[in-house]
């Protein structure tokens, strides 16, 4: 999976199901990782939709009863973020994030986050981008105006030396029209 060898990974997955070996969310996340690392965003989306009960059941059916988790969401959004130049990628990411909130994978009802105070500090940069877009769009959609606190913590991403605070500021400037300050 980490090498992007999605064809052998898919064959193993199909063979497991044919041999009636029960797949779980870890198995699915591994296959998603193989698809993502192999640059197969279309397969990633198809599998996500199957896991959410919105697909054609090519990979996962309701009978399998495998639900996505935070690792699944991170893999799917991270994969799509790699293909930022593809048409409709933002809409796809926004849709996935909405699904994750609806399934209570992200922003569960028992969280300390509120609609106007969101802790982004433990999120990967792609998930933080999706979270900011989700929160801002939700506030605009519901026409509720209030101070919004986005908690970013301190430090820098170990991957690209980007501070989450500056990353969020950039999102507010670039992802919205007019830019937000």
mmCIF file with all atom_site columns, C-alpha atoms in Angstrom:
data_model
loop_
_atom_site.group_PDB
_atom_site.id
_atom_site.type_symbol
_atom_site.label_atom_id
_atom_site.label_alt_id
_atom_site.label_comp_id
_atom_site.label_asym_id
_atom_site.label_entity_id
_atom_site.label_seq_id
_atom_site.pdbx_PDB_ins_code
_atom_site.Cartn_x
_atom_site.Cartn_y
_atom_site.Cartn_z
_atom_site.occupancy
_atom_site.B_iso_or_equiv
_atom_site.pdbx_formal_charge
_atom_site.auth_seq_id
_atom_site.auth_comp_id
_atom_site.auth_asym_id
_atom_site.auth_atom_id
_atom_site.pdbx_PDB_model_num
ATOM 1   C CA . UNK A 1 1   ? 0.000   0.000   0.000   1.00 0.00 ? 1   UNK A CA 1
ATOM 2   C CA . UNK A 1 2   ? 2.759   2.478   0.892   1.00 0.00 ? 2   UNK A CA 1
ATOM 3   C CA . UNK A 1 3   ? 4.385   1.841   -2.499  1.00 0.00 ? 3   UNK A CA 1
ATOM 4   C CA . UNK A 1 4   ? 1.150   2.510   -4.365  1.00 0.00 ? 4   UNK A CA 1
ATOM 5   C CA . UNK A 1 5   ? 0.895   -1.075  -5.639  1.00 0.00 ? 5   UNK A CA 1
ATOM 6   C CA . UNK A 1 6   ? -2.873  -0.905  -5.873  1.00 0.00 ? 6   UNK A CA 1
ATOM 7   C CA . UNK A 1 7   ? -3.376  -3.804  -8.343  1.00 0.00 ? 7   UNK A CA 1
ATOM 8   C CA . UNK A 1 8   ? -1.890  -6.507  -6.075  1.00 0.00 ? 8   UNK A CA 1
ATOM 9   C CA . UNK A 1 9   ? -3.601  -4.909  -3.064  1.00 0.00 ? 9   UNK A CA 1
ATOM 10  C CA . UNK A 1 10  ? -6.962  -4.988  -4.842  1.00 0.00 ? 10  UNK A CA 1
ATOM 11  C CA . UNK A 1 11  ? -6.385  -8.617  -5.882  1.00 0.00 ? 11  UNK A CA 1
ATOM 12  C CA . UNK A 1 12  ? -5.683  -9.573  -2.258  1.00 0.00 ? 12  UNK A CA 1
ATOM 13  C CA . UNK A 1 13  ? -8.805  -7.705  -1.161  1.00 0.00 ? 13  UNK A CA 1
ATOM 14  C CA . UNK A 1 14  ? -10.985 -9.437  -3.783  1.00 0.00 ? 14  UNK A CA 1
ATOM 15  C CA . UNK A 1 15  ? -9.441  -12.832 -2.914  1.00 0.00 ? 15  UNK A CA 1
ATOM 16  C CA . UNK A 1 16  ? -10.139 -12.250 0.789   1.00 0.00 ? 16  UNK A CA 1
ATOM 17  C CA . UNK A 1 17  ? -13.778 -11.533 0.067   1.00 0.00 ? 17  UNK A CA 1
ATOM 18  C CA . UNK A 1 18  ? -14.032 -14.529 -2.300  1.00 0.00 ? 18  UNK A CA 1
ATOM 19  C CA . UNK A 1 19  ? -12.545 -16.758 0.421   1.00 0.00 ? 19  UNK A CA 1
ATOM 20  C CA . UNK A 1 20  ? -15.084 -15.291 2.887   1.00 0.00 ? 20  UNK A CA 1
ATOM 21  C CA . UNK A 1 21  ? -12.380 -13.764 5.033   1.00 0.00 ? 21  UNK A CA 1
ATOM 22  C CA . UNK A 1 22  ? -14.022 -10.915 6.902   1.00 0.00 ? 22  UNK A CA 1
ATOM 23  C CA . UNK A 1 23  ? -12.605 -7.539  5.961   1.00 0.00 ? 23  UNK A CA 1
ATOM 24  C CA . UNK A 1 24  ? -12.549 -4.728  8.489   1.00 0.00 ? 24  UNK A CA 1
ATOM 25  C CA . UNK A 1 25  ? -11.881 -1.004  8.438   1.00 0.00 ? 25  UNK A CA 1
ATOM 26  C CA . UNK A 1 26  ? -8.106  -1.604  8.693   1.00 0.00 ? 26  UNK A CA 1
ATOM 27  C CA . UNK A 1 27  ? -8.227  -3.774  5.565   1.00 0.00 ? 27  UNK A CA 1
ATOM 28  C CA . UNK A 1 28  ? -10.226 -1.108  3.756   1.00 0.00 ? 28  UNK A CA 1
ATOM 29  C CA . UNK A 1 29  ? -7.908  1.678   4.909   1.00 0.00 ? 29  UNK A CA 1
ATOM 30  C CA . UNK A 1 30  ? -4.933  -0.296  3.614   1.00 0.00 ? 30  UNK A CA 1
ATOM 31  C CA . UNK A 1 31  ? -6.569  -0.694  0.205   1.00 0.00 ? 31  UNK A CA 1
ATOM 32  C CA . UNK A 1 32  ? -7.465  3.016   0.222   1.00 0.00 ? 32  UNK A CA 1
ATOM 33  C CA . UNK A 1 33  ? -3.833  3.812   0.993   1.00 0.00 ? 33  UNK A CA 1
ATOM 34  C CA . UNK A 1 34  ? -2.704  1.683   -1.960  1.00 0.00 ? 34  UNK A CA 1
ATOM 35  C CA . UNK A 1 35  ? -5.170  3.503   -4.239  1.00 0.00 ? 35  UNK A CA 1
ATOM 36  C CA . UNK A 1 36  ? -4.091  6.911   -2.895  1.00 0.00 ? 36  UNK A CA 1
ATOM 37  C CA . UNK A 1 37  ? -0.368  6.204   -3.166  1.00 0.00 ? 37  UNK A CA 1
ATOM 38  C CA . UNK A 1 38  ? -0.937  4.811   -6.638  1.00 0.00 ? 38  UNK A CA 1
ATOM 39  C CA . UNK A 1 39  ? -2.614  8.066   -7.713  1.00 0.00 ? 39  UNK A CA 1
ATOM 40  C CA . UNK A 1 40  ? -6.035  6.478   -8.186  1.00 0.00 ? 40  UNK A CA 1
ATOM 41  C CA . UNK A 1 41  ? -8.291  9.180   -6.755  1.00 0.00 ? 41  UNK A CA 1
ATOM 42  C CA . UNK A 1 42  ? -11.285 7.784   -8.669  1.00 0.00 ? 42  UNK A CA 1
ATOM 43  C CA . UNK A 1 43  ? -10.922 4.431   -6.879  1.00 0.00 ? 43  UNK A CA 1
ATOM 44  C CA . UNK A 1 44  ? -10.462 6.212   -3.546  1.00 0.00 ? 44  UNK A CA 1
ATOM 45  C CA . UNK A 1 45  ? -13.744 8.070   -4.089  1.00 0.00 ? 45  UNK A CA 1
ATOM 46  C CA . UNK A 1 46  ? -15.562 4.918   -5.175  1.00 0.00 ? 46  UNK A CA 1
ATOM 47  C CA . UNK A 1 47  ? -14.433 3.057   -2.062  1.00 0.00 ? 47  UNK A CA 1
ATOM 48  C CA . UNK A 1 48  ? -15.308 6.004   0.206   1.00 0.00 ? 48  UNK A CA 1
ATOM 49  C CA . UNK A 1 49  ? -18.797 6.109   -1.290  1.00 0.00 ? 49  UNK A CA 1
ATOM 50  C CA . UNK A 1 50  ? -19.181 2.345   -0.768  1.00 0.00 ? 50  UNK A CA 1
ATOM 51  C CA . UNK A 1 51  ? -18.102 2.664   2.875   1.00 0.00 ? 51  UNK A CA 1
ATOM 52  C CA . UNK A 1 52  ? -20.660 5.447   3.370   1.00 0.00 ? 52  UNK A CA 1
ATOM 53  C CA . UNK A 1 53  ? -23.427 3.447   1.682   1.00 0.00 ? 53  UNK A CA 1
ATOM 54  C CA . UNK A 1 54  ? -23.592 5.823   -1.288  1.00 0.00 ? 54  UNK A CA 1
ATOM 55  C CA . UNK A 1 55  ? -21.720 3.765   -3.871  1.00 0.00 ? 55  UNK A CA 1
ATOM 56  C CA . UNK A 1 56  ? -22.543 0.818   -6.070  1.00 0.00 ? 56  UNK A CA 1
ATOM 57  C CA . UNK A 1 57  ? -21.107 -1.732  -3.641  1.00 0.00 ? 57  UNK A CA 1
ATOM 58  C CA . UNK A 1 58  ? -18.143 -2.617  -5.823  1.00 0.00 ? 58  UNK A CA 1
ATOM 59  C CA . UNK A 1 59  ? -15.816 -2.808  -2.804  1.00 0.00 ? 59  UNK A CA 1
ATOM 60  C CA . UNK A 1 60  ? -17.979 -2.661  0.308   1.00 0.00 ? 60  UNK A CA 1
ATOM 61  C CA . UNK A 1 61  ? -21.653 -3.523  0.689   1.00 0.00 ? 61  UNK A CA 1
ATOM 62  C CA . UNK A 1 62  ? -24.056 -2.755  3.506   1.00 0.00 ? 62  UNK A CA 1
ATOM 63  C CA . UNK A 1 63  ? -23.828 -6.443  4.409   1.00 0.00 ? 63  UNK A CA 1
ATOM 64  C CA . UNK A 1 64  ? -20.106 -5.989  5.171   1.00 0.00 ? 64  UNK A CA 1
ATOM 65  C CA . UNK A 1 65  ? -21.025 -3.348  7.764   1.00 0.00 ? 65  UNK A CA 1
ATOM 66  C CA . UNK A 1 66  ? -17.658 -1.560  7.491   1.00 0.00 ? 66  UNK A CA 1
ATOM 67  C CA . UNK A 1 67  ? -17.841 2.107   8.387   1.00 0.00 ? 67  UNK A CA 1
ATOM 68  C CA . UNK A 1 68  ? -15.116 4.674   7.719   1.00 0.00 ? 68  UNK A CA 1
ATOM 69  C CA . UNK A 1 69  ? -13.061 6.067   10.579  1.00 0.00 ? 69  UNK A CA 1
ATOM 70  C CA . UNK A 1 70  ? -10.769 9.063   11.027  1.00 0.00 ? 70  UNK A CA 1
ATOM 71  C CA . UNK A 1 71  ? -7.932  7.240   9.243   1.00 0.00 ? 71  UNK A CA 1
ATOM 72  C CA . UNK A 1 72  ? -10.242 6.671   6.278   1.00 0.00 ? 72  UNK A CA 1
ATOM 73  C CA . UNK A 1 73  ? -11.219 10.345  6.138   1.00 0.00 ? 73  UNK A CA 1
ATOM 74  C CA . UNK A 1 74  ? -7.588  11.442  6.405   1.00 0.00 ? 74  UNK A CA 1
ATOM 75  C CA . UNK A 1 75  ? -6.526  9.086   3.596   1.00 0.00 ? 75  UNK A CA 1
ATOM 76  C CA . UNK A 1 76  ? -9.336  10.102  1.269   1.00 0.00 ? 76  UNK A CA 1
ATOM 77  C CA . UNK A 1 77  ? -8.991  13.859  1.777   1.00 0.00 ? 77  UNK A CA 1
ATOM 78  C CA . UNK A 1 78  ? -5.180  13.611  1.711   1.00 0.00 ? 78  UNK A CA 1
ATOM 79  C CA . UNK A 1 79  ? -5.360  11.766  -1.608  1.00 0.00 ? 79  UNK A CA 1
ATOM 80  C CA . UNK A 1 80  ? -7.672  14.333  -3.162  1.00 0.00 ? 80  UNK A CA 1
ATOM 81  C CA . UNK A 1 81  ? -5.514  17.169  -1.849  1.00 0.00 ? 81  UNK A CA 1
ATOM 82  C CA . UNK A 1 82  ? -2.615  15.748  -3.889  1.00 0.00 ? 82  UNK A CA 1
ATOM 83  C CA . UNK A 1 83  ? -4.691  16.267  -7.034  1.00 0.00 ? 83  UNK A CA 1
ATOM 84  C CA . UNK A 1 84  ? -5.635  19.888  -6.405  1.00 0.00 ? 84  UNK A CA 1
ATOM 85  C CA . UNK A 1 85  ? -5.465  20.683  -10.114 1.00 0.00 ? 85  UNK A CA 1
ATOM 86  C CA . UNK A 1 86  ? -8.314  18.268  -10.928 1.00 0.00 ? 86  UNK A CA 1
ATOM 87  C CA . UNK A 1 87  ? -11.719 19.726  -11.627 1.00 0.00 ? 87  UNK A CA 1
ATOM 88  C CA . UNK A 1 88  ? -14.186 19.699  -8.717  1.00 0.00 ? 88  UNK A CA 1
ATOM 89  C CA . UNK A 1 89  ? -11.635 18.501  -6.165  1.00 0.00 ? 89  UNK A CA 1
ATOM 90  C CA . UNK A 1 90  ? -12.771 21.099  -3.608  1.00 0.00 ? 90  UNK A CA 1
ATOM 91  C CA . UNK A 1 91  ? -16.406 20.061  -3.976  1.00 0.00 ? 91  UNK A CA 1
ATOM 92  C CA . UNK A 1 92  ? -15.404 16.412  -3.521  1.00 0.00 ? 92  UNK A CA 1
ATOM 93  C CA . UNK A 1 93  ? -13.390 17.214  -0.391  1.00 0.00 ? 93  UNK A CA 1
ATOM 94  C CA . UNK A 1 94  ? -16.220 19.357  0.983   1.00 0.00 ? 94  UNK A CA 1
ATOM 95  C CA . UNK A 1 95  ? -18.664 16.496  0.370   1.00 0.00 ? 95  UNK A CA 1
ATOM 96  C CA . UNK A 1 96  ? -16.395 13.966  2.080   1.00 0.00 ? 96  UNK A CA 1
ATOM 97  C CA . UNK A 1 97  ? -15.963 16.250  5.079   1.00 0.00 ? 97  UNK A CA 1
ATOM 98  C CA . UNK A 1 98  ? -19.754 16.733  5.318   1.00 0.00 ? 98  UNK A CA 1
ATOM 99  C CA . UNK A 1 99  ? -20.180 12.945  5.217   1.00 0.00 ? 99  UNK A CA 1
ATOM 100 C CA . UNK A 1 100 ? -17.590 12.557  7.991   1.00 0.00 ? 100 UNK A CA 1
ATOM 101 C CA . UNK A 1 101 ? -19.401 15.106  10.164  1.00 0.00 ? 101 UNK A CA 1
ATOM 102 C CA . UNK A 1 102 ? -22.773 13.480  9.469   1.00 0.00 ? 102 UNK A CA 1
ATOM 103 C CA . UNK A 1 103 ? -21.322 10.071  10.418  1.00 0.00 ? 103 UNK A CA 1
ATOM 104 C CA . UNK A 1 104 ? -19.834 11.749  13.535  1.00 0.00 ? 104 UNK A CA 1
ATOM 105 C CA . UNK A 1 105 ? -16.298 10.739  12.591  1.00 0.00 ? 105 UNK A CA 1
ATOM 106 C CA . UNK A 1 106 ? -15.302 14.407  12.788  1.00 0.00 ? 106 UNK A CA 1
ATOM 107 C CA . UNK A 1 107 ? -16.906 16.969  15.107  1.00 0.00 ? 107 UNK A CA 1
ATOM 108 C CA . UNK A 1 108 ? -18.936 14.357  17.019  1.00 0.00 ? 108 UNK A CA 1
ATOM 109 C CA . UNK A 1 109 ? -21.758 15.621  19.180  1.00 0.00 ? 109 UNK A CA 1
ATOM 110 C CA . UNK A 1 110 ? -19.843 14.827  22.389  1.00 0.00 ? 110 UNK A CA 1
ATOM 111 C CA . UNK A 1 111 ? -16.875 16.994  21.387  1.00 0.00 ? 111 UNK A CA 1
ATOM 112 C CA . UNK A 1 112 ? -15.925 20.203  23.146  1.00 0.00 ? 112 UNK A CA 1
ATOM 113 C CA . UNK A 1 113 ? -15.907 21.996  19.790  1.00 0.00 ? 113 UNK A CA 1
ATOM 114 C CA . UNK A 1 114 ? -18.810 24.320  19.164  1.00 0.00 ? 114 UNK A CA 1
ATOM 115 C CA . UNK A 1 115 ? -19.962 25.863  15.927  1.00 0.00 ? 115 UNK A CA 1
ATOM 116 C CA . UNK A 1 116 ? -17.914 28.971  16.715  1.00 0.00 ? 116 UNK A CA 1
ATOM 117 C CA . UNK A 1 117 ? -14.837 27.441  18.371  1.00 0.00 ? 117 UNK A CA 1
ATOM 118 C CA . UNK A 1 118 ? -13.022 24.664  16.542  1.00 0.00 ? 118 UNK A CA 1
ATOM 119 C CA . UNK A 1 119 ? -9.787  22.970  17.587  1.00 0.00 ? 119 UNK A CA 1
ATOM 120 C CA . UNK A 1 120 ? -7.716  22.316  14.469  1.00 0.00 ? 120 UNK A CA 1
ATOM 121 C CA . UNK A 1 121 ? -4.471  21.667  16.340  1.00 0.00 ? 121 UNK A CA 1
ATOM 122 C CA . UNK A 1 122 ? -4.402  17.882  15.962  1.00 0.00 ? 122 UNK A CA 1
ATOM 123 C CA . UNK A 1 123 ? -5.479  17.829  12.328  1.00 0.00 ? 123 UNK A CA 1
ATOM 124 C CA . UNK A 1 124 ? -3.359  17.213  9.265   1.00 0.00 ? 124 UNK A CA 1
ATOM 125 C CA . UNK A 1 125 ? -3.142  20.193  6.903   1.00 0.00 ? 125 UNK A CA 1
ATOM 126 C CA . UNK A 1 126 ? -5.601  18.727  4.344   1.00 0.00 ? 126 UNK A CA 1
ATOM 127 C CA . UNK A 1 127 ? -8.134  17.921  7.089   1.00 0.00 ? 127 UNK A CA 1
ATOM 128 C CA . UNK A 1 128 ? -7.658  21.385  8.625   1.00 0.00 ? 128 UNK A CA 1
ATOM 129 C CA . UNK A 1 129 ? -8.348  22.975  5.207   1.00 0.00 ? 129 UNK A CA 1
ATOM 130 C CA . UNK A 1 130 ? -11.529 20.916  4.842   1.00 0.00 ? 130 UNK A CA 1
ATOM 131 C CA . UNK A 1 131 ? -12.583 21.756  8.405   1.00 0.00 ? 131 UNK A CA 1
ATOM 132 C CA . UNK A 1 132 ? -12.131 25.505  7.876   1.00 0.00 ? 132 UNK A CA 1
ATOM 133 C CA . UNK A 1 133 ? -14.059 25.372  4.595   1.00 0.00 ? 133 UNK A CA 1
ATOM 134 C CA . UNK A 1 134 ? -16.826 23.352  6.269   1.00 0.00 ? 134 UNK A CA 1
ATOM 135 C CA . UNK A 1 135 ? -17.168 25.667  9.266   1.00 0.00 ? 135 UNK A CA 1
ATOM 136 C CA . UNK A 1 136 ? -17.143 28.889  7.222   1.00 0.00 ? 136 UNK A CA 1
ATOM 137 C CA . UNK A 1 137 ? -19.625 27.539  4.673   1.00 0.00 ? 137 UNK A CA 1
ATOM 138 C CA . UNK A 1 138 ? -21.915 26.279  7.471   1.00 0.00 ? 138 UNK A CA 1
ATOM 139 C CA . UNK A 1 139 ? -21.897 29.704  9.158   1.00 0.00 ? 139 UNK A CA 1
ATOM 140 C CA . UNK A 1 140 ? -22.626 31.467  5.854   1.00 0.00 ? 140 UNK A CA 1
ATOM 141 C CA . UNK A 1 141 ? -25.348 28.932  4.968   1.00 0.00 ? 141 UNK A CA 1
ATOM 142 C CA . UNK A 1 142 ? -27.085 29.373  8.320   1.00 0.00 ? 142 UNK A CA 1
ATOM 143 C CA . UNK A 1 143 ? -26.543 33.138  8.216   1.00 0.00 ? 143 UNK A CA 1
ATOM 144 C CA . UNK A 1 144 ? -25.225 33.156  11.751  1.00 0.00 ? 144 UNK A CA 1
ATOM 145 C CA . UNK A 1 145 ? -22.689 35.849  12.486  1.00 0.00 ? 145 UNK A CA 1
ATOM 146 C CA . UNK A 1 146 ? -20.498 35.473  15.521  1.00 0.00 ? 146 UNK A CA 1
ATOM 147 C CA . UNK A 1 147 ? -16.816 35.560  16.337  1.00 0.00 ? 147 UNK A CA 1
ATOM 148 C CA . UNK A 1 148 ? -15.165 32.368  15.143  1.00 0.00 ? 148 UNK A CA 1
ATOM 149 C CA . UNK A 1 149 ? -12.198 30.934  17.025  1.00 0.00 ? 149 UNK A CA 1
ATOM 150 C CA . UNK A 1 150 ? -10.011 28.491  15.126  1.00 0.00 ? 150 UNK A CA 1
ATOM 151 C CA . UNK A 1 151 ? -7.577  26.937  17.579  1.00 0.00 ? 151 UNK A CA 1
ATOM 152 C CA . UNK A 1 152 ? -4.334  26.110  15.808  1.00 0.00 ? 152 UNK A CA 1
ATOM 153 C CA . UNK A 1 153 ? -1.951  25.438  18.665  1.00 0.00 ? 153 UNK A CA 1
ATOM 154 C CA . UNK A 1 154 ? 1.733   26.137  18.243  1.00 0.00 ? 154 UNK A CA 1
ATOM 155 C CA . UNK A 1 155 ? 4.493   24.576  16.245  1.00 0.00 ? 155 UNK A CA 1
ATOM 156 C CA . UNK A 1 156 ? 4.978   23.536  12.665  1.00 0.00 ? 156 UNK A CA 1
ATOM 157 C CA . UNK A 1 157 ? 3.934   20.587  10.555  1.00 0.00 ? 157 UNK A CA 1
ATOM 158 C CA . UNK A 1 158 ? 6.713   18.023  10.525  1.00 0.00 ? 158 UNK A CA 1
ATOM 159 C CA . UNK A 1 159 ? 6.056   17.384  6.833   1.00 0.00 ? 159 UNK A CA 1
ATOM 160 C CA . UNK A 1 160 ? 6.626   20.776  5.292   1.00 0.00 ? 160 UNK A CA 1
ATOM 161 C CA . UNK A 1 161 ? 7.579   23.135  8.105   1.00 0.00 ? 161 UNK A CA 1
ATOM 162 C CA . UNK A 1 162 ? 4.288   25.038  7.789   1.00 0.00 ? 162 UNK A CA 1
ATOM 163 C CA . UNK A 1 163 ? 2.733   26.538  10.900  1.00 0.00 ? 163 UNK A CA 1
ATOM 164 C CA . UNK A 1 164 ? -0.962  25.672  11.100  1.00 0.00 ? 164 UNK A CA 1
ATOM 165 C CA . UNK A 1 165 ? -1.804  29.274  11.978  1.00 0.00 ? 165 UNK A CA 1
ATOM 166 C CA . UNK A 1 166 ? -0.244  30.608  8.759   1.00 0.00 ? 166 UNK A CA 1
ATOM 167 C CA . UNK A 1 167 ? -1.796  27.750  6.793   1.00 0.00 ? 167 UNK A CA 1
ATOM 168 C CA . UNK A 1 168 ? -5.280  28.649  8.075   1.00 0.00 ? 168 UNK A CA 1
ATOM 169 C CA . UNK A 1 169 ? -4.681  32.334  7.337   1.00 0.00 ? 169 UNK A CA 1
ATOM 170 C CA . UNK A 1 170 ? -3.756  31.373  3.779   1.00 0.00 ? 170 UNK A CA 1
ATOM 171 C CA . UNK A 1 171 ? -6.940  29.282  3.434   1.00 0.00 ? 171 UNK A CA 1
ATOM 172 C CA . UNK A 1 172 ? -9.042  32.242  4.522   1.00 0.00 ? 172 UNK A CA 1
ATOM 173 C CA . UNK A 1 173 ? -7.347  34.441  1.922   1.00 0.00 ? 173 UNK A CA 1
ATOM 174 C CA . UNK A 1 174 ? -7.349  31.992  -0.995  1.00 0.00 ? 174 UNK A CA 1
ATOM 175 C CA . UNK A 1 175 ? -10.359 29.677  -0.627  1.00 0.00 ? 175 UNK A CA 1
ATOM 176 C CA . UNK A 1 176 ? -13.055 32.313  -0.203  1.00 0.00 ? 176 UNK A CA 1
ATOM 177 C CA . UNK A 1 177 ? -14.359 35.123  -2.375  1.00 0.00 ? 177 UNK A CA 1
ATOM 178 C CA . UNK A 1 178 ? -14.083 37.758  -1.049  1.00 0.00 ? 178 UNK A CA 1
ATOM 179 C CA . UNK A 1 179 ? -11.019 36.760  0.978   1.00 0.00 ? 179 UNK A CA 1
ATOM 180 C CA . UNK A 1 180 ? -11.522 36.582  4.732   1.00 0.00 ? 180 UNK A CA 1
ATOM 181 C CA . UNK A 1 181 ? -9.253  38.262  7.225   1.00 0.00 ? 181 UNK A CA 1
#
